[in-house]
């Protein structure tokens, strides 16, 4: 990864418009300037969540907010430790505090007679909840984008879900303080 921008002013016009559009969408969905708040960003180390962390950091610097990173190593892939190292390095370069959690997803799934995906989701959201409390965060930002929304709607359709659940995941869940500011953004834009 090359040089990281220090401010939104260092971006080219297309990148700056993308960031400001994400901010506008997020603000519209949650009803306030989320970038001026304290945010936990869930980061896996993939393109989507890495882009969200960088965008959230630039928006927070512009608006006076604070960003913290939360990373879960599910321990399901041989190179999962590499993802953790990447996220920790990225956070150091961005000067963002990071909390990491080594999860035993396989053990949790086996002990609770559930699938790996469900076990990972439960452990991940429990960790995010602990991070939200620790940092007194106003929002948990997740990097679901329009492709994820399309996939979610398709899966609901296949399962026979009816309206209004067929609309897919919400951009904002006030109960969990969960904001998905990339939900109207394509993966190509994030790349």
Tab-separated table of C-alpha atoms in Angstrom:
chain	number	residue	atom	x	y	z
A	1	UNK	CA	0.000	0.000	0.000
A	2	UNK	CA	1.396	3.377	-1.008
A	3	UNK	CA	1.135	6.705	0.687
A	4	UNK	CA	-2.062	7.385	2.584
A	5	UNK	CA	-3.737	10.789	2.331
A	6	UNK	CA	-3.690	12.921	5.471
A	7	UNK	CA	-6.803	14.844	4.496
A	8	UNK	CA	-9.682	14.775	2.060
A	9	UNK	CA	-8.036	17.769	0.356
A	10	UNK	CA	-5.235	15.477	-0.881
A	11	UNK	CA	-7.655	13.316	-2.880
A	12	UNK	CA	-8.365	13.764	-6.547
A	13	UNK	CA	-11.807	15.254	-7.309
A	14	UNK	CA	-13.407	11.862	-8.061
A	15	UNK	CA	-12.161	10.360	-4.781
A	16	UNK	CA	-13.197	13.442	-2.800
A	17	UNK	CA	-16.706	13.355	-4.309
A	18	UNK	CA	-16.948	9.661	-3.416
A	19	UNK	CA	-16.020	10.364	0.219
A	20	UNK	CA	-18.399	13.309	0.491
A	21	UNK	CA	-21.181	11.256	-1.114
A	22	UNK	CA	-20.635	8.495	1.442
A	23	UNK	CA	-20.760	11.088	4.208
A	24	UNK	CA	-23.995	12.549	2.815
A	25	UNK	CA	-25.605	9.090	2.529
A	26	UNK	CA	-24.549	8.121	6.061
A	27	UNK	CA	-25.774	11.415	7.502
A	28	UNK	CA	-29.110	11.050	5.745
A	29	UNK	CA	-29.585	7.520	7.087
A	30	UNK	CA	-28.583	8.163	10.721
A	31	UNK	CA	-29.930	11.706	10.971
A	32	UNK	CA	-26.713	13.375	12.101
A	33	UNK	CA	-23.134	14.042	11.058
A	34	UNK	CA	-21.671	10.640	11.867
A	35	UNK	CA	-18.156	11.834	10.930
A	36	UNK	CA	-18.239	14.298	13.838
A	37	UNK	CA	-18.932	11.431	16.248
A	38	UNK	CA	-16.942	8.595	17.780
A	39	UNK	CA	-16.944	5.618	15.416
A	40	UNK	CA	-15.828	2.011	15.586
A	41	UNK	CA	-15.007	0.664	12.116
A	42	UNK	CA	-15.134	-3.099	11.710
A	43	UNK	CA	-12.153	-3.988	9.500
A	44	UNK	CA	-11.405	-7.441	8.104
A	45	UNK	CA	-8.445	-6.339	6.008
A	46	UNK	CA	-10.306	-6.740	2.729
A	47	UNK	CA	-10.765	-3.977	0.157
A	48	UNK	CA	-14.211	-2.877	1.341
A	49	UNK	CA	-13.454	-2.461	5.044
A	50	UNK	CA	-9.982	-1.035	4.355
A	51	UNK	CA	-11.554	1.618	2.124
A	52	UNK	CA	-14.170	2.352	4.794
A	53	UNK	CA	-11.497	2.811	7.466
A	54	UNK	CA	-9.563	5.254	5.277
A	55	UNK	CA	-12.726	7.145	4.266
A	56	UNK	CA	-14.029	7.314	7.852
A	57	UNK	CA	-10.642	8.580	9.028
A	58	UNK	CA	-10.544	11.337	6.403
A	59	UNK	CA	-14.143	12.360	7.134
A	60	UNK	CA	-13.484	12.370	10.897
A	61	UNK	CA	-10.411	14.573	10.420
A	62	UNK	CA	-12.571	16.998	8.408
A	63	UNK	CA	-15.465	16.988	10.873
A	64	UNK	CA	-13.766	16.554	14.257
A	65	UNK	CA	-14.802	12.956	14.898
A	66	UNK	CA	-12.833	10.050	16.316
A	67	UNK	CA	-12.201	6.660	14.720
A	68	UNK	CA	-11.304	3.346	16.333
A	69	UNK	CA	-10.743	0.081	14.485
A	70	UNK	CA	-12.049	-3.343	15.527
A	71	UNK	CA	-10.617	-6.469	13.874
A	72	UNK	CA	-11.634	-10.087	14.455
A	73	UNK	CA	-9.308	-12.915	13.489
A	74	UNK	CA	-11.751	-15.785	13.028
A	75	UNK	CA	-8.884	-18.261	12.816
A	76	UNK	CA	-10.515	-20.095	9.920
A	77	UNK	CA	-7.838	-19.482	7.270
A	78	UNK	CA	-4.131	-20.217	7.366
A	79	UNK	CA	-3.269	-16.605	6.506
A	80	UNK	CA	-5.685	-14.924	8.941
A	81	UNK	CA	-2.708	-13.721	11.013
A	82	UNK	CA	-1.531	-11.820	7.917
A	83	UNK	CA	-4.859	-9.957	7.817
A	84	UNK	CA	-4.436	-8.992	11.461
A	85	UNK	CA	-0.880	-7.740	10.821
A	86	UNK	CA	-2.107	-5.747	7.794
A	87	UNK	CA	-4.900	-4.109	9.809
A	88	UNK	CA	-2.569	-3.281	12.695
A	89	UNK	CA	-0.018	-1.759	10.281
A	90	UNK	CA	-2.707	0.253	8.490
A	91	UNK	CA	-4.026	1.596	11.794
A	92	UNK	CA	-0.507	2.571	12.881
A	93	UNK	CA	-0.034	4.443	9.585
A	94	UNK	CA	-3.401	6.199	10.040
A	95	UNK	CA	-2.715	6.819	13.751
A	96	UNK	CA	-5.941	4.987	14.630
A	97	UNK	CA	-6.242	2.842	17.793
A	98	UNK	CA	-7.061	-0.785	16.986
A	99	UNK	CA	-8.639	-3.537	19.073
A	100	UNK	CA	-8.154	-7.100	17.871
A	101	UNK	CA	-9.820	-10.315	18.942
A	102	UNK	CA	-8.662	-13.874	18.246
A	103	UNK	CA	-11.882	-15.870	17.983
A	104	UNK	CA	-12.243	-19.634	18.190
A	105	UNK	CA	-15.117	-19.760	15.734
A	106	UNK	CA	-14.792	-23.508	15.096
A	107	UNK	CA	-14.925	-24.271	18.809
A	108	UNK	CA	-17.860	-21.920	19.397
A	109	UNK	CA	-19.772	-23.428	16.467
A	110	UNK	CA	-19.137	-26.970	17.711
A	111	UNK	CA	-20.038	-26.162	21.337
A	112	UNK	CA	-23.284	-24.463	20.298
A	113	UNK	CA	-24.275	-26.797	17.425
A	114	UNK	CA	-24.389	-23.980	14.888
A	115	UNK	CA	-22.704	-23.290	11.570
A	116	UNK	CA	-19.373	-21.508	11.199
A	117	UNK	CA	-20.941	-18.447	9.553
A	118	UNK	CA	-23.454	-17.944	12.359
A	119	UNK	CA	-20.792	-18.564	15.029
A	120	UNK	CA	-18.490	-16.025	13.398
A	121	UNK	CA	-21.271	-13.447	13.192
A	122	UNK	CA	-22.228	-13.927	16.867
A	123	UNK	CA	-18.638	-13.658	18.078
A	124	UNK	CA	-17.927	-10.679	15.806
A	125	UNK	CA	-20.954	-8.675	16.952
A	126	UNK	CA	-20.269	-9.499	20.628
A	127	UNK	CA	-16.756	-8.132	20.150
A	128	UNK	CA	-18.048	-5.033	18.373
A	129	UNK	CA	-20.474	-4.449	21.251
A	130	UNK	CA	-17.590	-4.606	23.752
A	131	UNK	CA	-15.597	-2.138	21.630
A	132	UNK	CA	-18.583	0.222	21.398
A	133	UNK	CA	-18.821	0.252	25.188
A	134	UNK	CA	-15.069	0.572	25.786
A	135	UNK	CA	-14.672	3.562	23.461
A	136	UNK	CA	-18.109	5.060	24.199
A	137	UNK	CA	-18.736	5.045	20.469
A	138	UNK	CA	-21.747	6.617	18.820
A	139	UNK	CA	-21.647	4.382	15.735
A	140	UNK	CA	-20.409	1.024	14.509
A	141	UNK	CA	-19.518	1.348	10.828
A	142	UNK	CA	-19.558	-1.734	8.621
A	143	UNK	CA	-18.440	-1.923	5.006
A	144	UNK	CA	-21.444	-3.554	3.344
A	145	UNK	CA	-21.811	-2.053	-0.139
A	146	UNK	CA	-24.458	-2.201	-2.854
A	147	UNK	CA	-23.243	-5.609	-4.054
A	148	UNK	CA	-23.730	-7.003	-0.545
A	149	UNK	CA	-27.213	-5.473	-0.446
A	150	UNK	CA	-28.074	-7.112	-3.778
A	151	UNK	CA	-26.808	-10.471	-2.512
A	152	UNK	CA	-28.811	-10.065	0.723
A	153	UNK	CA	-32.014	-9.334	-1.206
A	154	UNK	CA	-31.422	-12.312	-3.508
A	155	UNK	CA	-30.845	-14.648	-0.542
A	156	UNK	CA	-34.030	-13.378	1.119
A	157	UNK	CA	-35.950	-13.911	-2.126
A	158	UNK	CA	-34.648	-17.484	-2.421
A	159	UNK	CA	-35.728	-18.184	1.180
A	160	UNK	CA	-39.228	-16.895	0.380
A	161	UNK	CA	-39.045	-13.764	2.506
A	162	UNK	CA	-41.862	-11.295	1.906
A	163	UNK	CA	-42.198	-7.557	2.092
A	164	UNK	CA	-40.880	-5.477	3.913
A	165	UNK	CA	-37.945	-7.762	4.795
A	166	UNK	CA	-37.342	-8.308	1.085
A	167	UNK	CA	-35.911	-4.775	0.982
A	168	UNK	CA	-32.654	-6.136	2.422
A	169	UNK	CA	-30.355	-4.932	5.160
A	170	UNK	CA	-30.869	-1.453	6.572
A	171	UNK	CA	-28.275	1.270	6.166
A	172	UNK	CA	-28.874	2.270	9.798
A	173	UNK	CA	-29.940	0.229	12.796
A	174	UNK	CA	-30.470	2.690	15.665
A	175	UNK	CA	-30.828	-0.049	18.281
A	176	UNK	CA	-27.327	-1.373	17.570
A	177	UNK	CA	-25.985	2.040	16.445
A	178	UNK	CA	-24.911	0.235	13.283
A	179	UNK	CA	-24.314	2.351	10.189
A	180	UNK	CA	-23.512	1.041	6.721
A	181	UNK	CA	-22.439	4.237	4.917
A	182	UNK	CA	-21.228	2.344	1.824
A	183	UNK	CA	-24.591	0.729	1.079
A	184	UNK	CA	-25.133	2.886	-2.016
A	185	UNK	CA	-21.504	2.496	-3.165
A	186	UNK	CA	-20.221	-0.086	-5.641
A	187	UNK	CA	-17.189	-2.281	-5.054
A	188	UNK	CA	-15.562	-0.771	-8.156
A	189	UNK	CA	-15.778	2.682	-6.577
A	190	UNK	CA	-14.174	1.374	-3.394
A	191	UNK	CA	-11.337	-0.258	-5.313
